[in-house]
Amino acid sequence: MTFSITAHDPQSKARTGTLTTDHGPIQTPIFMPVGTAGTVKAVHQRELETDINAEIILGNTYHLYLRPGLDVLGQAGGLHAFNGWRRPILTDSGGYQVYSLSNTRKIKEEGVTFKSHIDGSNHRFTPEGVMDIQRTIGADIIMAFDECTPYPCEYEYARKSMEMTHRWLDRCIGRFDETEGHYGYQQTLFPIVQGSTYPDLRRQSAEFIASKEREGNAIGGLAVGEPAEEMYSTIELVNSILPVDKPRYLMGVGTPANILEAISLGVDMFDCVMPTRNARHGLLFTTEGIMNMKNERWSRDFSPIDPGLGGYASTFYTKAYLRHLFKADELLSGQIASLHNLTFYLWLVRQARAHIAAGDFVAWKNGIIPKLMQRL
């Protein structure tokens, strides 16, 4: 994997770049739709590729390991062959999902034991095992196994957790570097910076991760309940330490405002379930602001969902029709809304790239955030 920076914004840390993988190039800053169990919910692969123009999507190690399982994925030839996605894929290590299973998991130095949310069966993830699982899944970018601490978090717990995450990283690197991909293309491993919102821990973690000199780095443990300003100050600190010439991935973030502010701080890659999850509940992000499609005010609005956005779903269907689908509990409501929201998120990062290249990113960002985040 290679990464080249193509433009710098003169008034912020924002930059554009090209991330090149064996499944194709990725223009950064980029948003990555989340396809947890091998599918971006309610969206066809053709729509992802041609309508949304997603350049990379996510899969999740925890969910894919449990279902369909490694035997099926291995026989299929990996996740690309299994779901038909021809562009790059990134897999989360499952650390966040294990964190979410706080009542059914036990964390020890060796790894984590947990109960399946599907049938209650017992399983264990170790750093080495998670590398092997991600080799079988076959994503282009795979994540190190880490512990995501909750917010708020006691300092001592955050420190011990961070140090264990660092020891786990060394084990991940050892296993990754001694193994090969299964399917004839290259994979790369991203470490993850942890440390909760404690500046000294984040500094230690960023320095440790930077010292490993991998091809990209991630910032984890944010967007778990901390105030936005704490998130931004943490990103700024970490990015002042992580290598400038490597892509930086902010995990699990976030709102349109979060993404644009993080881009200004030098982040290159984002993922979040928000666009598709909110879509299924009738909440749409548009170029004019946020719409709740279940509100009565849209019942006789026969204008397109978002004529300024472009794209099939956003310009073909009307607000009144989409509201009707939600009120009637029709499955098509979630499909249209998901297609729209993902189209919006990919539009947003394309706009960011254009304004970084033009040198006016900060002025554009400051002007558009209030508009995008207003409730209509």
XYZ file of C-alpha atoms in Angstrom:
376
model
C 0.000 0.000 0.000
C 1.220 3.494 -0.830
C 0.040 6.944 0.211
C 0.887 10.214 -1.501
C -0.264 13.664 -0.400
C -1.522 15.741 -3.321
C -2.553 19.063 -1.711
C -2.321 20.945 1.598
C -4.796 23.524 2.864
C -2.851 26.707 3.695
C -4.955 27.589 6.783
C -5.354 24.202 8.484
C -3.867 20.709 8.684
C -6.277 19.430 6.016
C -4.750 17.597 3.084
C -5.776 15.511 0.098
C -4.070 12.320 -0.916
C -4.215 9.054 -2.812
C -4.111 5.731 -1.012
C -3.255 2.920 -3.448
C -4.183 -0.716 -2.770
C -4.250 -3.833 -4.917
C -8.019 -3.353 -5.267
C -7.662 0.194 -6.507
C -6.973 3.775 -5.411
C -8.748 5.716 -2.648
C -8.916 9.508 -2.729
C -8.603 11.073 0.722
C -10.181 12.483 2.799
C -12.617 9.597 2.411
C -15.715 8.299 4.162
C -16.057 4.513 4.291
C -19.590 3.044 4.456
C -19.901 0.385 7.144
C -20.766 -3.109 5.912
C -20.581 -4.864 9.260
C -21.687 -8.376 8.297
C -20.581 -8.291 4.665
C -23.287 -5.841 3.581
C -23.905 -2.131 3.855
C -27.435 -2.415 5.212
C -30.201 -1.943 2.615
C -27.762 -1.030 -0.195
C -26.779 -3.119 -3.239
C -23.122 -3.375 -4.260
C -24.030 -1.823 -7.648
C -25.520 1.195 -5.868
C -22.439 1.525 -3.682
C -20.228 1.510 -6.731
C -22.203 3.545 -9.269
C -24.642 5.763 -7.334
C -22.800 6.412 -4.066
C -19.325 5.935 -5.569
C -17.872 4.472 -2.393
C -14.147 3.909 -2.856
C -13.732 1.574 0.136
C -16.147 -0.144 2.541
C -15.814 -1.783 5.958
C -16.394 -5.275 7.245
C -16.265 -6.361 10.868
C -14.122 -9.217 12.145
C -16.372 -10.089 15.097
C -19.553 -10.361 13.056
C -17.998 -12.110 10.037
C -16.172 -14.594 12.286
C -19.479 -15.586 13.898
C -21.541 -15.509 10.707
C -21.033 -16.748 7.977
C -17.820 -18.014 9.585
C -14.265 -18.525 8.394
C -14.914 -21.819 6.572
C -17.461 -20.183 4.281
C -15.343 -17.069 3.707
C -12.244 -19.146 3.027
C -14.029 -21.394 0.538
C -15.511 -18.341 -1.192
C -12.041 -16.837 -1.650
C -12.392 -14.076 0.943
C -14.906 -11.305 1.533
C -14.339 -9.635 -1.858
C -15.340 -12.803 -3.685
C -18.128 -13.586 -1.216
C -20.002 -10.280 -1.494
C -18.881 -9.232 -4.983
C -17.263 -5.935 -3.944
C -14.388 -5.170 -6.322
C -12.889 -2.151 -4.580
C -10.866 -1.967 -1.323
C -12.168 -3.235 2.027
C -11.051 -2.418 5.585
C -11.875 -4.686 8.518
C -12.200 -3.566 12.127
C -10.527 -6.019 14.494
C -13.652 -6.633 16.569
C -12.200 -4.796 19.566
C -15.060 -2.287 19.655
C -17.692 -5.031 19.465
C -16.022 -6.880 22.321
C -16.012 -3.581 24.254
C -19.749 -3.341 23.589
C -20.299 -6.818 25.079
C -19.311 -5.571 28.533
C -21.655 -7.980 30.338
C -20.532 -11.122 28.523
C -16.768 -10.775 28.038
C -13.592 -11.141 30.100
C -10.385 -9.321 29.193
C -7.041 -10.848 30.139
C -3.477 -10.475 28.929
C -3.809 -13.467 26.624
C -6.913 -12.097 24.953
C -10.665 -11.769 25.361
C -13.256 -14.453 25.984
C -16.830 -13.590 25.097
C -20.232 -15.052 24.418
C -21.752 -14.844 20.961
C -24.684 -12.427 20.757
C -26.284 -14.938 18.359
C -26.399 -18.173 20.364
C -24.465 -17.578 23.591
C -21.566 -19.849 22.581
C -18.128 -19.149 24.043
C -15.270 -17.743 21.946
C -11.813 -16.263 22.433
C -10.016 -13.538 20.496
C -6.255 -13.164 20.842
C -4.073 -10.713 18.918
C -2.595 -13.567 16.895
C -5.985 -15.130 16.271
C -7.492 -11.862 15.093
C -4.658 -11.460 12.573
C -5.354 -14.974 11.267
C -9.090 -14.249 11.041
C -8.457 -11.060 9.085
C -6.096 -12.918 6.760
C -8.987 -15.274 5.979
C -11.478 -12.427 5.525
C -8.962 -10.842 3.182
C -9.481 -7.088 3.605
C -6.921 -4.750 2.071
C -6.491 -2.865 5.367
C -6.766 -4.732 8.656
C -6.791 -3.324 12.162
C -4.766 -4.314 15.215
C -6.636 -5.900 18.116
C -7.151 -3.314 20.865
C -9.308 -2.519 23.851
C -11.615 0.458 23.463
C -12.066 2.104 26.858
C -15.435 3.601 27.856
C -16.100 7.268 28.625
C -15.756 8.395 31.318
C -12.846 6.191 32.295
C -10.637 6.199 35.393
C -7.047 7.207 34.645
C -5.494 3.991 35.955
C -7.842 1.822 33.928
C -7.107 3.866 30.807
C -3.351 3.580 31.423
C -3.373 -0.182 31.977
C -5.684 -0.711 29.013
C -3.434 1.381 26.750
C -0.339 -0.507 27.834
C -2.052 -3.831 27.172
C -3.182 -2.573 23.761
C 0.474 -1.771 23.024
C 1.574 -5.269 24.058
C -1.205 -6.726 21.932
C -0.001 -4.591 19.007
C 3.474 -6.134 19.210
C 1.848 -9.560 19.054
C -0.337 -8.493 16.114
C 2.695 -7.207 14.223
C 4.635 -10.391 14.961
C 1.878 -12.635 13.577
C 1.053 -10.376 10.627
C 4.673 -10.097 9.513
C 5.274 -13.853 9.711
C 2.209 -14.727 7.584
C 1.069 -14.082 4.036
C -2.254 -13.141 2.526
C -4.393 -16.007 1.282
C -5.665 -14.608 -1.999
C -2.738 -13.235 -3.972
C -2.929 -9.562 -3.047
C -1.271 -7.450 -0.391
C -2.781 -6.546 2.977
C -1.589 -3.864 5.395
C -1.942 -3.531 9.177
C -2.922 -0.290 10.926
C -2.143 0.132 14.666
C -4.617 2.042 16.852
C -3.853 4.917 19.244
C -5.729 4.635 22.573
C -5.528 6.448 25.943
C -9.055 7.756 26.518
C -9.111 11.580 26.770
C -5.970 11.877 28.941
C -3.404 13.950 27.010
C -0.336 12.289 28.528
C -1.663 8.806 27.704
C -2.636 9.821 24.182
C 0.847 11.264 23.689
C 2.476 8.048 24.924
C 0.257 5.938 22.712
C 0.778 8.070 19.611
C 4.553 7.950 20.112
C 4.446 4.163 20.550
C 2.269 3.663 17.462
C 4.413 6.042 15.376
C 7.529 4.098 16.348
C 6.143 0.959 14.687
C 6.394 2.621 11.245
C 3.408 0.844 9.703
C 1.816 2.018 6.452
C -1.058 3.810 8.186
C -2.324 4.602 11.670
C -5.693 4.846 13.390
C -7.147 6.841 16.275
C -9.567 4.791 18.353
C -11.540 5.208 21.540
C -13.282 8.446 20.532
C -16.944 9.210 19.778
C -17.887 7.078 22.803
C -19.620 9.873 24.728
C -16.923 12.489 25.292
C -17.674 16.166 24.458
C -16.819 17.167 20.901
C -14.168 19.637 22.067
C -12.336 16.876 23.962
C -12.447 14.740 20.837
C -11.014 17.548 18.713
C -8.240 18.377 21.183
C -7.304 14.685 21.349
C -7.178 14.431 17.557
C -5.016 17.558 17.340
C -2.570 16.189 19.910
C -2.331 12.733 18.338
C -1.931 14.081 14.809
C 0.913 16.316 15.960
C 2.818 13.091 16.713
C 1.698 10.582 14.066
C 3.764 10.637 10.851
C 2.621 13.270 8.366
C 3.295 11.008 5.379
C 1.030 8.154 6.554
C -2.792 8.062 6.328
C -4.667 8.743 9.592
C -7.934 6.955 10.224
C -10.393 8.268 12.834
C -12.517 5.302 13.832
C -16.291 5.531 14.253
C -16.732 9.256 13.502
C -19.212 10.775 12.898
C -21.569 13.686 12.125
C -20.920 15.911 9.093
C -19.567 18.577 11.461
C -17.278 16.042 13.192
C -15.874 14.913 9.861
C -15.145 18.397 8.559
C -13.529 19.516 11.827
C -11.383 16.365 11.929
C -10.332 16.889 8.298
C -9.118 20.353 9.311
C -6.997 18.624 11.984
C -5.330 16.319 9.453
C -7.509 13.177 9.453
C -7.766 11.271 6.157
C -10.203 8.385 6.709
C -13.576 8.025 8.458
C -16.254 5.429 9.044
C -19.517 5.514 10.952
C -22.853 3.679 11.038
C -24.647 7.020 11.450
C -25.713 7.619 7.821
C -27.332 4.195 7.422
C -28.623 3.792 10.986
C -30.187 7.251 11.011
C -31.589 6.627 7.539
C -33.500 3.565 8.697
C -35.143 5.761 11.358
C -36.104 8.495 8.894
C -33.349 11.012 9.641
C -31.757 12.413 6.493
C -28.652 14.552 6.045
C -29.053 16.963 3.132
C -27.239 19.866 1.540
C -29.752 22.183 3.259
C -29.823 20.569 6.721
C -31.249 17.618 8.638
C -34.747 16.328 7.879
C -36.935 14.004 9.951
C -38.944 12.329 7.230
C -41.644 11.204 9.649
C -42.690 14.808 10.313
C -46.047 15.985 9.001
C -44.480 18.987 7.262
C -43.203 16.728 4.454
C -46.553 15.040 3.763
C -47.426 17.358 0.855
C -43.945 18.401 -0.214
C -43.650 17.016 -3.734
C -40.162 18.370 -4.373
C -37.180 15.992 -4.692
C -35.520 14.831 -1.462
C -32.373 16.877 -2.161
C -32.112 18.389 -5.659
C -28.826 20.061 -4.756
C -27.143 16.733 -4.008
C -27.712 14.933 -7.274
C -27.860 11.180 -7.575
C -30.793 8.929 -8.396
C -32.495 8.464 -5.020
C -32.143 12.085 -3.956
C -33.574 13.576 -7.148
C -36.078 10.931 -8.353
C -38.125 10.457 -5.152
C -40.067 13.228 -3.429
C -40.145 14.132 0.241
C -43.879 13.364 0.395
C -43.404 9.912 -1.107
C -40.536 9.035 1.224
C -42.538 10.208 4.236
C -45.432 8.000 3.094
C -43.097 4.996 2.895
C -41.874 5.587 6.451
C -45.382 6.060 7.823
C -46.506 2.867 6.042
C -43.443 1.023 7.376
C -42.394 0.011 3.874
C -38.949 -1.550 3.448
C -38.221 0.768 0.522
C -38.107 3.705 2.962
C -34.877 2.479 4.526
C -33.366 1.672 1.145
C -34.024 5.116 -0.327
C -32.920 6.915 2.842
C -29.725 4.853 3.160
C -28.830 5.428 -0.462
C -29.423 9.149 -0.009
C -27.453 9.521 3.238
C -24.434 7.639 1.913
C -24.536 9.675 -1.282
C -24.497 12.782 0.924
C -21.516 11.588 3.011
C -19.462 10.775 -0.087
C -20.472 14.139 -1.594
C -19.305 15.845 1.595
C -15.776 14.443 1.446
C -15.552 15.131 -2.308
C -16.468 18.744 -1.590
C -13.844 18.842 1.159
C -11.202 17.548 -1.240
C -12.129 20.171 -3.827
C -11.925 23.029 -1.322
C -8.614 21.794 0.098
C -7.204 21.765 -3.436
C -8.641 25.259 -4.041
C -7.083 26.562 -0.806
C -10.335 27.808 0.747
C -11.284 24.800 2.888
C -11.491 26.610 6.245
C -13.804 29.365 5.000
C -16.016 26.792 3.251
C -16.086 24.526 6.343
C -17.009 27.350 8.709
C -19.768 28.482 6.405
C -21.330 25.130 5.617
C -21.328 23.418 9.037
C -24.163 25.541 10.539
C -26.204 24.962 7.402
C -25.701 21.192 7.313
C -26.426 20.728 11.028
C -29.607 22.817 11.196
C -32.924 21.002 11.645
C -35.377 21.625 8.840
